[in-house]
XYZ file of C-alpha atoms in Angstrom:
716
model
C 90.669 80.390 -43.723
C 89.589 83.234 -41.166
C 89.805 82.424 -37.552
C 86.535 83.105 -35.710
C 86.629 85.707 -32.931
C 86.034 84.771 -29.294
C 82.808 86.841 -29.299
C 81.590 84.896 -32.287
C 82.143 81.617 -30.570
C 80.147 82.739 -27.559
C 77.332 83.803 -29.827
C 77.343 80.341 -31.646
C 77.566 78.599 -28.123
C 74.454 80.479 -26.884
C 72.458 79.740 -29.889
C 73.392 75.962 -29.642
C 72.411 75.804 -25.978
C 69.092 77.478 -26.641
C 68.282 75.177 -29.486
C 69.385 72.184 -27.340
C 67.205 73.260 -24.474
C 64.139 73.531 -26.667
C 64.994 70.211 -28.521
C 64.710 68.224 -25.218
C 61.711 65.799 -25.434
C 60.867 66.256 -21.740
C 59.500 69.368 -20.222
C 62.281 71.225 -18.476
C 61.919 74.072 -16.016
C 64.531 76.163 -14.128
C 63.158 77.165 -10.748
C 64.878 79.673 -8.415
C 65.407 78.942 -4.741
C 62.337 80.966 -4.090
C 60.305 78.747 -6.028
C 59.788 81.160 -9.132
C 60.075 79.761 -12.670
C 62.953 81.384 -14.409
C 63.181 79.341 -17.607
C 61.200 76.695 -19.561
C 61.619 74.844 -22.841
C 59.280 74.335 -25.733
C 58.269 70.892 -24.316
C 57.128 72.573 -21.168
C 54.978 75.035 -22.916
C 53.403 72.165 -24.771
C 52.940 69.907 -21.608
C 51.348 72.566 -19.356
C 49.422 74.596 -22.033
C 51.128 77.910 -21.352
C 53.361 79.999 -23.579
C 57.045 80.716 -22.117
C 56.040 84.268 -21.036
C 52.971 83.071 -19.024
C 55.228 80.593 -17.077
C 58.439 82.623 -16.503
C 58.292 84.595 -13.270
C 55.364 82.602 -11.975
C 55.409 80.557 -8.655
C 56.161 76.883 -9.505
C 52.859 75.865 -7.830
C 51.070 77.030 -10.930
C 51.879 73.729 -12.707
C 51.365 71.403 -9.617
C 48.031 69.739 -8.750
C 46.424 70.228 -5.433
C 48.200 68.079 -2.896
C 51.641 68.151 -4.705
C 52.417 71.910 -3.985
C 54.254 71.547 -0.704
C 57.699 70.302 -0.132
C 59.669 72.476 -2.413
C 62.085 73.689 0.290
C 62.531 70.139 1.661
C 63.351 68.903 -1.788
C 65.879 71.765 -2.207
C 67.538 70.810 1.078
C 67.668 67.157 0.261
C 69.323 67.872 -3.161
C 71.974 70.107 -1.539
C 72.682 67.194 1.048
C 72.808 64.835 -1.626
C 75.486 66.741 -3.456
C 77.553 67.494 -0.319
C 77.400 63.703 0.890
C 77.560 62.020 -2.537
C 74.350 60.058 -1.680
C 72.042 59.686 -4.767
C 69.370 62.284 -5.002
C 65.810 60.876 -4.178
C 64.566 61.214 -7.706
C 62.769 60.720 -9.930
C 59.421 60.796 -8.170
C 55.869 60.741 -9.270
C 53.731 63.709 -8.996
C 50.519 65.161 -10.780
C 50.820 68.287 -12.993
C 48.190 70.892 -13.702
C 47.543 72.322 -17.180
C 46.348 75.793 -17.977
C 42.808 74.390 -18.718
C 42.754 72.978 -15.140
C 43.240 69.373 -16.112
C 45.558 67.220 -14.140
C 47.871 64.454 -15.449
C 50.332 61.970 -13.980
C 54.070 62.493 -14.523
C 57.438 61.579 -13.339
C 59.827 64.369 -11.975
C 63.658 64.408 -11.977
C 65.452 67.077 -10.156
C 68.955 68.497 -9.851
C 70.643 71.817 -8.711
C 72.168 74.352 -11.120
C 74.780 76.756 -9.677
C 75.495 79.939 -11.541
C 76.803 83.272 -10.704
C 73.347 84.350 -9.856
C 72.841 81.670 -7.201
C 71.535 78.108 -7.020
C 68.504 77.020 -8.964
C 66.484 73.799 -9.223
C 66.321 72.046 -12.686
C 63.168 69.970 -12.960
C 62.653 67.532 -15.769
C 58.945 66.519 -16.189
C 57.640 63.503 -18.194
C 53.961 62.639 -18.543
C 53.282 59.005 -17.732
C 49.932 58.538 -19.452
C 51.284 55.455 -21.409
C 52.669 54.025 -18.158
C 49.351 54.367 -16.354
C 47.510 52.644 -19.221
C 50.114 49.835 -18.975
C 49.929 49.634 -15.210
C 46.228 49.443 -15.441
C 46.395 46.564 -17.915
C 49.014 44.918 -15.665
C 46.837 45.377 -12.532
C 43.905 43.784 -14.474
C 46.014 40.958 -15.557
C 47.267 40.455 -12.104
C 43.756 40.667 -10.688
C 42.649 38.169 -13.333
C 45.627 35.922 -12.453
C 44.947 36.266 -8.689
C 41.225 35.415 -9.152
C 42.083 32.557 -11.206
C 44.678 31.217 -8.721
C 42.134 31.668 -5.769
C 39.173 30.204 -7.656
C 40.903 27.013 -8.768
C 40.530 23.843 -6.832
C 44.355 23.206 -6.901
C 46.823 24.358 -4.235
C 49.566 26.496 -5.828
C 52.988 27.176 -4.293
C 55.633 29.115 -6.114
C 59.224 28.892 -4.636
C 62.073 31.032 -5.959
C 65.378 29.765 -7.012
C 66.802 30.727 -3.683
C 64.447 28.649 -1.773
C 62.030 31.401 -0.624
C 58.186 31.323 -1.036
C 57.338 33.681 -3.798
C 53.693 33.105 -3.862
C 50.717 30.692 -3.019
C 46.999 30.690 -2.982
C 44.544 30.189 -0.246
C 43.749 26.634 -1.385
C 47.272 25.522 -0.742
C 47.086 26.595 2.863
C 43.683 24.898 3.250
C 44.798 21.752 1.874
C 47.904 21.228 3.845
C 46.604 23.063 6.976
C 49.720 25.308 7.216
C 49.748 27.949 10.028
C 49.840 31.537 8.938
C 52.946 32.245 11.156
C 54.795 29.543 9.205
C 53.855 31.048 5.862
C 55.032 34.503 6.950
C 58.605 33.173 7.310
C 58.806 32.438 3.541
C 60.892 29.654 4.520
C 60.607 26.714 2.025
C 62.684 24.440 4.269
C 60.452 25.008 7.397
C 57.371 24.558 5.179
C 58.909 21.313 3.828
C 59.308 19.950 7.396
C 55.737 20.597 8.301
C 54.297 18.871 5.367
C 56.420 15.784 5.636
C 54.793 14.946 8.988
C 51.457 14.456 7.136
C 52.660 11.953 4.521
C 52.605 8.293 4.552
C 56.006 8.186 2.702
C 57.825 11.273 3.595
C 61.258 9.873 2.308
C 59.799 9.476 -1.232
C 58.375 12.840 -1.092
C 61.680 14.502 -0.177
C 63.588 12.292 -2.645
C 61.283 13.714 -5.498
C 61.836 17.245 -4.208
C 65.735 17.090 -4.105
C 65.664 15.426 -7.531
C 63.708 18.321 -8.928
C 65.859 21.036 -7.386
C 68.836 19.259 -8.640
C 67.600 19.664 -12.100
C 65.649 23.164 -12.338
C 64.221 22.408 -15.842
C 62.620 19.003 -14.876
C 58.948 18.479 -14.663
C 57.134 15.803 -12.728
C 53.827 14.256 -11.775
C 53.304 11.794 -8.961
C 50.825 10.824 -6.172
C 51.112 11.597 -2.472
C 49.358 9.401 0.095
C 48.554 10.934 3.492
C 48.422 9.233 6.866
C 44.780 10.468 7.214
C 43.817 8.630 3.938
C 43.781 11.563 1.685
C 45.437 11.375 -1.691
C 47.037 14.335 -3.626
C 48.366 14.587 -7.143
C 51.396 16.583 -7.245
C 52.517 18.622 -10.353
C 55.714 20.505 -10.536
C 57.397 22.516 -13.455
C 59.948 25.287 -13.538
C 58.956 28.957 -13.439
C 60.623 30.846 -16.187
C 61.051 34.471 -17.164
C 61.856 34.418 -20.979
C 64.323 31.474 -20.957
C 65.721 31.913 -17.435
C 64.558 29.583 -14.534
C 63.702 31.797 -11.597
C 61.899 29.211 -9.448
C 59.548 26.285 -9.369
C 55.788 26.125 -9.345
C 54.060 23.301 -7.390
C 50.523 22.334 -8.010
C 48.539 20.116 -5.687
C 45.213 18.450 -6.349
C 42.919 16.516 -3.764
C 41.968 13.469 -5.687
C 40.775 11.546 -2.671
C 37.142 11.211 -3.877
C 38.245 10.208 -7.397
C 40.776 7.755 -5.925
C 38.149 6.196 -3.619
C 35.704 6.114 -6.516
C 38.460 4.265 -8.619
C 39.201 1.904 -5.712
C 35.388 1.202 -5.340
C 35.278 0.801 -9.309
C 38.197 -1.537 -9.028
C 36.606 -3.452 -6.196
C 33.374 -3.601 -8.119
C 35.135 -4.837 -11.229
C 36.976 -7.434 -9.218
C 33.513 -8.671 -7.711
C 32.161 -8.691 -11.270
C 35.061 -10.682 -12.354
C 34.628 -13.033 -9.541
C 30.922 -13.333 -10.239
C 31.776 -13.840 -13.885
C 34.001 -16.586 -12.861
C 31.283 -18.160 -10.595
C 28.706 -17.851 -13.410
C 31.096 -19.503 -15.782
C 31.587 -22.292 -13.369
C 27.951 -22.554 -12.652
C 27.371 -22.666 -16.509
C 29.576 -25.926 -16.653
C 29.564 -27.125 -13.117
C 27.156 -28.866 -10.793
C 27.070 -26.570 -7.712
C 26.411 -29.381 -5.171
C 28.737 -32.017 -6.246
C 31.376 -30.172 -8.316
C 30.985 -32.462 -11.329
C 30.336 -31.260 -14.818
C 26.712 -30.306 -15.511
C 24.391 -31.303 -18.360
C 25.665 -28.703 -20.769
C 29.431 -29.398 -20.238
C 28.744 -33.198 -20.583
C 26.759 -32.608 -23.791
C 29.596 -30.443 -25.283
C 32.286 -33.018 -24.418
C 30.086 -35.860 -25.812
C 29.579 -33.972 -29.074
C 33.273 -33.320 -29.275
C 34.007 -36.949 -28.599
C 31.720 -38.169 -31.347
C 33.459 -35.803 -33.678
C 36.888 -37.313 -33.145
C 38.552 -40.353 -34.391
C 35.813 -42.852 -35.258
C 38.177 -45.769 -34.163
C 38.289 -44.468 -30.606
C 35.630 -45.919 -28.286
C 32.934 -43.596 -26.937
C 30.727 -44.940 -24.133
C 28.064 -43.419 -22.165
C 27.043 -44.760 -18.679
C 23.717 -43.262 -17.362
C 22.766 -44.117 -13.913
C 20.000 -43.352 -11.547
C 19.867 -44.083 -7.807
C 17.084 -46.553 -6.730
C 14.435 -45.252 -4.289
C 16.444 -42.063 -3.609
C 13.213 -40.051 -2.862
C 12.838 -42.280 0.255
C 16.191 -41.046 1.584
C 15.004 -37.421 1.340
C 11.708 -38.282 2.827
C 13.010 -40.228 5.830
C 16.320 -38.388 6.594
C 15.737 -34.994 4.869
C 17.079 -33.282 2.009
C 20.295 -32.418 3.624
C 21.103 -36.156 4.161
C 20.049 -36.555 0.572
C 22.503 -34.033 -0.667
C 25.371 -35.701 1.413
C 24.537 -39.039 -0.358
C 24.704 -37.269 -3.749
C 28.134 -35.740 -2.913
C 29.361 -39.259 -1.756
C 28.048 -40.878 -4.876
C 29.867 -38.234 -7.039
C 33.089 -38.900 -5.098
C 32.752 -42.774 -5.734
C 32.099 -42.210 -9.405
C 35.106 -40.153 -9.779
C 37.191 -42.754 -8.228
C 35.881 -45.402 -10.562
C 37.086 -43.712 -13.712
C 40.271 -42.148 -15.305
C 41.196 -38.472 -14.802
C 40.423 -37.602 -18.324
C 36.961 -39.366 -18.217
C 33.958 -37.094 -17.755
C 31.488 -37.549 -14.732
C 28.478 -35.162 -14.735
C 25.372 -34.735 -12.676
C 22.354 -34.264 -15.036
C 19.984 -33.369 -12.108
C 18.295 -34.796 -9.190
C 19.797 -38.211 -8.517
C 20.727 -38.861 -12.193
C 24.518 -39.023 -13.118
C 26.320 -39.849 -16.291
C 29.830 -40.964 -17.156
C 31.569 -40.372 -20.598
C 34.406 -42.799 -21.334
C 36.662 -42.055 -24.346
C 39.105 -44.643 -25.652
C 38.196 -47.198 -22.816
C 39.097 -50.879 -23.423
C 36.285 -52.364 -21.459
C 33.310 -50.092 -20.445
C 31.436 -52.984 -18.969
C 34.109 -53.571 -16.419
C 33.790 -49.916 -15.432
C 30.012 -50.233 -15.174
C 30.562 -53.314 -12.887
C 33.123 -51.358 -10.770
C 30.544 -48.557 -10.375
C 27.708 -50.770 -9.278
C 30.037 -52.443 -6.743
C 31.410 -49.105 -5.502
C 28.046 -47.641 -4.823
C 26.720 -50.734 -3.095
C 29.097 -50.134 -0.193
C 27.202 -48.767 2.785
C 27.646 -45.031 3.710
C 26.864 -43.508 7.086
C 24.808 -40.327 6.953
C 23.624 -38.470 10.046
C 23.730 -41.683 12.345
C 22.121 -43.774 9.768
C 23.609 -46.510 7.573
C 22.385 -46.467 4.079
C 23.351 -48.673 1.077
C 23.004 -46.765 -2.169
C 21.546 -48.802 -5.091
C 21.652 -47.836 -8.756
C 20.331 -48.784 -12.132
C 22.843 -48.161 -14.873
C 22.349 -48.160 -18.622
C 25.494 -48.488 -21.046
C 25.389 -47.249 -24.654
C 28.346 -47.251 -26.902
C 29.076 -45.719 -30.341
C 29.491 -48.490 -32.872
C 29.850 -48.301 -36.728
C 26.532 -46.234 -37.168
C 27.043 -42.501 -36.532
C 24.807 -41.218 -34.057
C 24.247 -37.895 -32.428
C 25.017 -37.003 -28.846
C 21.391 -36.848 -27.862
C 20.718 -40.266 -29.488
C 23.568 -42.041 -27.671
C 22.293 -40.547 -24.365
C 18.774 -41.610 -25.101
C 20.005 -45.200 -25.782
C 21.738 -45.188 -22.354
C 18.634 -43.949 -20.778
C 16.535 -46.680 -22.366
C 19.030 -49.314 -21.027
C 18.931 -47.700 -17.480
C 15.113 -48.115 -17.474
C 15.602 -51.759 -18.649
C 17.780 -52.311 -15.634
C 15.317 -50.816 -13.306
C 12.706 -53.077 -14.843
C 14.832 -56.094 -14.374
C 15.015 -55.574 -10.610
C 17.310 -52.652 -10.049
C 20.751 -52.480 -8.599
C 22.418 -53.535 -11.798
C 23.673 -52.364 -15.146
C 22.485 -53.349 -18.693
C 23.948 -52.601 -22.148
C 21.651 -51.085 -24.733
C 20.137 -53.539 -27.021
C 17.830 -52.645 -29.881
C 14.973 -54.715 -28.580
C 14.990 -52.374 -25.505
C 13.714 -49.774 -27.770
C 10.827 -52.002 -28.358
C 10.003 -52.264 -24.664
C 10.069 -48.466 -24.461
C 7.690 -48.339 -27.388
C 5.385 -50.817 -25.606
C 5.503 -48.584 -22.381
C 4.471 -45.525 -24.473
C 1.875 -47.583 -26.222
C 0.555 -48.682 -22.722
C 0.210 -45.158 -21.622
C -1.723 -44.171 -24.763
C -3.995 -47.258 -24.507
C -4.564 -46.687 -20.667
C -5.866 -43.130 -21.690
C -8.389 -44.678 -24.064
C -9.215 -47.451 -21.561
C -10.395 -44.734 -19.026
C -12.540 -43.099 -21.626
C -13.979 -46.349 -23.078
C -14.681 -47.935 -19.570
C -12.110 -50.815 -19.984
C -11.042 -50.406 -16.413
C -13.255 -52.638 -14.270
C -13.416 -53.767 -10.668
C -12.888 -57.046 -9.036
C -13.496 -57.931 -5.371
C -11.288 -60.238 -3.129
C -12.858 -61.212 0.249
C -11.211 -60.819 3.468
C -12.421 -63.154 6.241
C -12.518 -63.023 10.111
C -11.438 -66.285 11.560
C -13.092 -65.369 14.787
C -16.513 -64.661 13.053
C -16.030 -67.291 10.487
C -17.315 -65.125 7.670
C -16.367 -62.477 5.133
C -16.291 -59.038 6.788
C -14.593 -57.022 4.036
C -13.878 -56.907 0.242
C -10.864 -55.220 -1.214
C -11.496 -53.543 -4.594
C -8.812 -54.407 -7.240
C -8.629 -52.679 -10.690
C -8.522 -54.839 -13.757
C -7.778 -53.774 -17.339
C -8.842 -56.198 -20.190
C -7.223 -54.759 -23.432
C -7.980 -56.524 -26.655
C -9.076 -59.719 -24.911
C -5.966 -59.922 -22.799
C -5.709 -58.844 -19.131
C -2.915 -56.291 -18.368
C -1.320 -57.008 -14.890
C -1.735 -54.202 -12.456
C 1.858 -54.211 -11.766
C 2.321 -52.934 -15.285
C -0.463 -50.364 -15.679
C -0.706 -48.994 -12.232
C 2.878 -47.527 -12.302
C 2.148 -46.191 -15.717
C -1.107 -44.588 -14.505
C 0.806 -42.915 -11.619
C 3.634 -41.512 -13.949
C 0.929 -40.239 -16.506
C -1.236 -38.716 -13.861
C -4.199 -41.022 -14.820
C -4.119 -42.566 -11.351
C -6.551 -40.060 -9.923
C -9.129 -40.577 -12.682
C -8.872 -44.320 -12.393
C -8.853 -44.211 -8.561
C -12.132 -42.158 -8.430
C -13.663 -44.441 -11.105
C -12.761 -47.450 -9.153
C -14.151 -45.944 -5.990
C -17.481 -45.056 -7.620
C -17.961 -48.586 -9.160
C -17.096 -50.130 -5.830
C -19.660 -48.153 -3.932
C -22.435 -48.852 -6.344
C -21.607 -52.569 -6.941
C -20.961 -53.524 -3.352
C -23.847 -51.424 -1.855
C -26.370 -54.281 -1.503
C -23.822 -56.405 0.515
C -22.764 -53.540 2.621
C -26.228 -52.583 3.458
C -26.967 -55.945 5.091
C -24.329 -55.163 8.084
C -22.600 -52.071 9.288
C -19.747 -54.294 10.349
C -19.132 -55.061 6.810
C -16.439 -52.783 4.862
C -14.860 -51.954 1.648
C -11.155 -51.563 1.223
C -9.860 -49.414 -1.659
C -6.218 -48.768 -2.498
C -5.182 -45.106 -2.567
C -2.107 -43.749 -4.241
C 0.076 -41.118 -2.805
C -0.362 -39.054 -5.924
C -4.200 -38.941 -5.136
C -3.563 -37.927 -1.677
C -1.471 -34.963 -2.738
C -4.503 -33.557 -4.599
C -5.917 -30.618 -2.461
C -9.608 -31.734 -2.688
C -9.103 -35.571 -2.357
C -10.773 -35.900 0.909
C -13.730 -33.625 -0.004
C -14.144 -35.651 -3.276
C -14.235 -38.955 -1.380
C -16.779 -37.808 1.067
C -18.992 -36.255 -1.573
C -18.841 -39.458 -3.728
C -19.778 -41.575 -0.671
C -22.807 -39.415 0.069
C -24.034 -39.400 -3.608
C -23.673 -43.228 -3.647
C -25.406 -43.532 -0.127
C -22.186 -45.168 1.238
C -21.575 -44.832 4.963
C -18.079 -43.485 5.366
C -17.680 -45.817 8.356
C -17.650 -48.727 6.070
C -14.935 -47.401 3.868
C -11.271 -48.570 4.512
C -8.398 -46.701 2.464
C -5.307 -48.733 1.998
C -2.108 -46.631 1.697
C 1.538 -47.690 1.748
C 4.162 -46.397 4.105
C 5.670 -44.082 1.646
C 2.674 -41.641 1.726
C 3.611 -40.774 5.399
C 7.189 -39.885 4.393
C 6.057 -37.085 2.174
C 7.242 -33.767 3.594
C 4.013 -32.195 2.571
C 1.837 -32.078 5.700
C -1.211 -31.648 3.444
C -1.418 -35.527 2.885
C -1.587 -36.069 6.720
C -4.174 -33.449 6.991
C -6.224 -35.161 4.115
C -6.174 -38.399 6.063
C -6.976 -36.723 9.307
C -10.239 -35.207 7.640
C -11.376 -38.631 6.431
C -10.816 -40.349 9.674
C -12.776 -37.560 11.442
C -15.587 -38.406 9.037
C -15.461 -42.174 10.020
C -13.162 -43.512 7.349
C -10.560 -45.849 8.417
C -6.993 -45.969 7.194
C -4.993 -49.210 6.820
C -1.339 -49.493 6.343
C -0.639 -51.643 3.373
C 2.401 -53.893 2.604
C 3.512 -53.358 6.240
C 7.063 -54.497 7.018
C 8.575 -53.710 3.504
C 9.321 -49.964 4.092
C 12.180 -48.044 5.935
C 10.254 -47.642 9.184
C 10.407 -49.743 12.181
C 7.626 -51.239 14.233
C 8.115 -48.449 16.781
C 6.944 -45.791 14.278
C 3.541 -47.292 14.184
C 2.453 -45.164 17.055
C 3.132 -42.132 15.126
C 1.184 -42.908 12.064
C -2.493 -41.889 11.623
C -3.790 -45.495 10.779
C -6.462 -47.853 12.206
C -5.130 -51.061 10.848
C -2.077 -52.749 9.265
C -1.812 -55.407 6.467
C 1.084 -57.649 6.878
C 2.915 -58.151 3.388
C 2.561 -61.605 1.924
C 6.286 -61.918 1.918
C 6.185 -62.564 5.711
C 3.124 -64.773 5.317
C 5.176 -66.930 2.866
C 7.717 -67.761 5.400
C 4.945 -70.122 7.043
C 5.307 -73.465 5.264
C 4.266 -76.269 7.679
C 2.836 -74.254 10.416
C 5.291 -75.519 12.903
C 8.006 -72.802 12.455
C 8.734 -70.235 15.116
C 8.536 -66.834 13.414
C 9.035 -64.105 16.033
C 8.802 -61.377 13.538
C 5.222 -62.207 12.637
C 4.178 -62.499 16.430
C 6.022 -59.241 17.038
C 4.153 -57.447 14.307
C 0.768 -58.542 15.435
C 1.367 -58.021 19.202
C 2.863 -54.526 18.617
C -0.203 -53.644 16.354
C -2.674 -54.849 18.969
C -0.843 -53.110 21.785
C -1.394 -49.837 19.910
C -5.266 -50.644 19.244
C -4.651 -51.411 15.560
C -6.556 -54.316 13.719
C -4.271 -56.741 11.641
C -4.845 -58.304 8.218
C -2.514 -60.853 6.700
C -2.475 -60.824 3.041
C -1.172 -63.610 0.580
C -2.800 -66.601 2.549
C -2.591 -69.506 0.308
C -2.384 -72.624 2.462
C -4.463 -73.806 5.370
C -1.185 -74.105 7.496
C -0.583 -70.394 6.978
C -4.182 -69.571 8.039
C -3.951 -71.720 11.059
C -0.631 -70.294 12.227
C -1.811 -66.730 11.794
C -5.149 -67.402 13.509
C -3.162 -68.920 16.424
C -1.350 -65.607 16.618
C -4.850 -63.891 16.770
C -4.503 -62.223 13.513
C -7.902 -60.289 13.134
C -8.344 -60.947 9.345
C -6.963 -63.228 6.466
C -6.921 -62.632 2.774
C -5.547 -64.651 0.003
C -6.174 -67.304 -2.727
C -6.950 -69.912 -0.023
C -10.378 -68.119 0.252
C -10.935 -66.694 -3.043
C -9.368 -65.125 -6.155
C -10.638 -61.650 -6.988
C -14.001 -61.831 -8.626
C -16.168 -59.397 -10.544
C -19.553 -58.354 -9.180
C -21.266 -61.357 -10.674
C -18.998 -63.695 -8.891
C -19.407 -62.173 -5.274
C -21.897 -64.920 -4.065
C -19.361 -67.719 -5.325
C -16.509 -65.804 -3.461
C -18.488 -65.759 -0.239
C -19.317 -69.540 -0.573
C -15.649 -70.541 -1.257
C -14.554 -68.355 1.644
C -17.199 -70.105 4.001
C -15.802 -73.474 2.886
C -12.121 -72.446 3.493
C -13.033 -71.030 7.058
C -14.817 -74.380 7.865
C -11.724 -76.377 6.737
C -9.508 -74.131 8.663
C -11.628 -74.767 11.788
C -11.508 -78.463 11.247
C -7.545 -78.387 10.879
C -7.192 -76.355 14.194
C -9.402 -78.924 15.993
C -7.275 -81.749 14.828
C -4.104 -79.926 16.006
């Protein structure tokens, strides 16, 4: 093998160096210390658009854009200093190149010094950075989008690096926390932490969570922060990663105060709705006044009891307070409510805990006994318990009740039927005198049918003219003659006379009393007109029901009827019971006032039997009183001392009222009352009620009785 010569090696080395120079991908230029280009490679020709001969020998500024052509000498000096001191050269650096066609392009320039025998030159390596500009533009766009997103979000964002420094945040974060700008500029997470802790309701919990997360860089969390000023933030935290490496932590804060308040309001509303639902449920099954079961709950429990074991006793006790309306009228509804509450308490005390006591409405109560050994004993206990007086608003009241008892026997009955039987028994107790209990008997249903039949018959009687008028005379002992007749309703049905005590209450319940009352008044005006016309001191007394007085046009109707019948209103006396004055409706009082202004007189019937005292007389719009026959019956021999009668008459006279005593049946009674200066007397002693055809006979009988009375008084 031949050994190459030294000159051959030099040639080969030169060729290799030239090829290597041109093969470099970056543009390389050799520039003398005078700034002249002495050598370029192929990449430089391609980059700047010149061939090699055009560049070599030219000033280096030919390839630099305007604004980048100065500083060559400074660069040279800097590179020399770098070599001498061992400090890294300040390269690469960015610059803009200039092509042969005048276009500029961005580039990155790296420089070093080349020392040769001919002197020191600068070697510049130039790389176009088109791709980097595009990437930077995309990055800037992405960063701009990220920044816009962070600034537009309603959440406050804070980024903390792994070394505890603030790496980034948005304006919303500083606004939400009210952090001073000077504190942010410190980038001190610990200082920032101390500032925010002072705003929190539970700073220890906040700090504990932060320490827990920093102890586990990969952990995520979500919790709620409550502020001292009432605000509420949701806090989210997750690690910040670059690839798979945790480089920090991202905190996100959201102000949820409006939502939390809305949730609390919704929670409160739901709680109120639940409470209302509970109240509605209670109202659906409970009487609001007494706290007892109501009608629906009672019916449900009665139905359930009837479905149970047929061998177990099921008893229903239905009760109604007697004359409860008068308690309301005299003392007011508040007192009436107190009595109902007390009645409910006593009823509960009379039965076992598992028995049902219900208020059906008004003053009507019902008791359901299941498995009771003796329902009648319970009924007796209830009657006795309610008869104990009760003090309400300073008044002593003694409740009275009528109670009906019905029991399930061998025949299967529905709940409604068992309750109906108890109701029938209760009305039988009322009819028997009240303040008692009665057990249902089948014949009671017959009585109910009779009452229903009476109401139907009464309606036909009004239409068929079966209701007639009888007149009972009222005499004046002082004048010795009849001065007044009382008109009394009579009903002859199928040849038998129905007592007024039976059909008048039926007429009031059915609403027929108004029709019957006006019919009675018209017939009385017509039939008694000849007798009344003989003397203006004579008068006609007509009973008026409270039902009639509550009609809005009653007074006008009476005055119109009197005028059409040529009846002088001054000869008309309307007899009313004390209960009409207890009606809370002032309309009744106004009706009576209108009639009295027209000359009609008002008499208080059955005086002494009501709740009021004699002292209340001065407050009542009346012209006369009629002493009830129960007081007159106390006179037997005429020798008795009865202060109550003398007190009644004296009190009435002191108030300017006339006094009539009714129910006078003996001459001794008449003489006793005459001695007390009673103004008028009425009763069977003088005459029974007679129809129009018997008026003359009634007047004659009365005259005979007055003569006999005068003879008796003369003998005494």
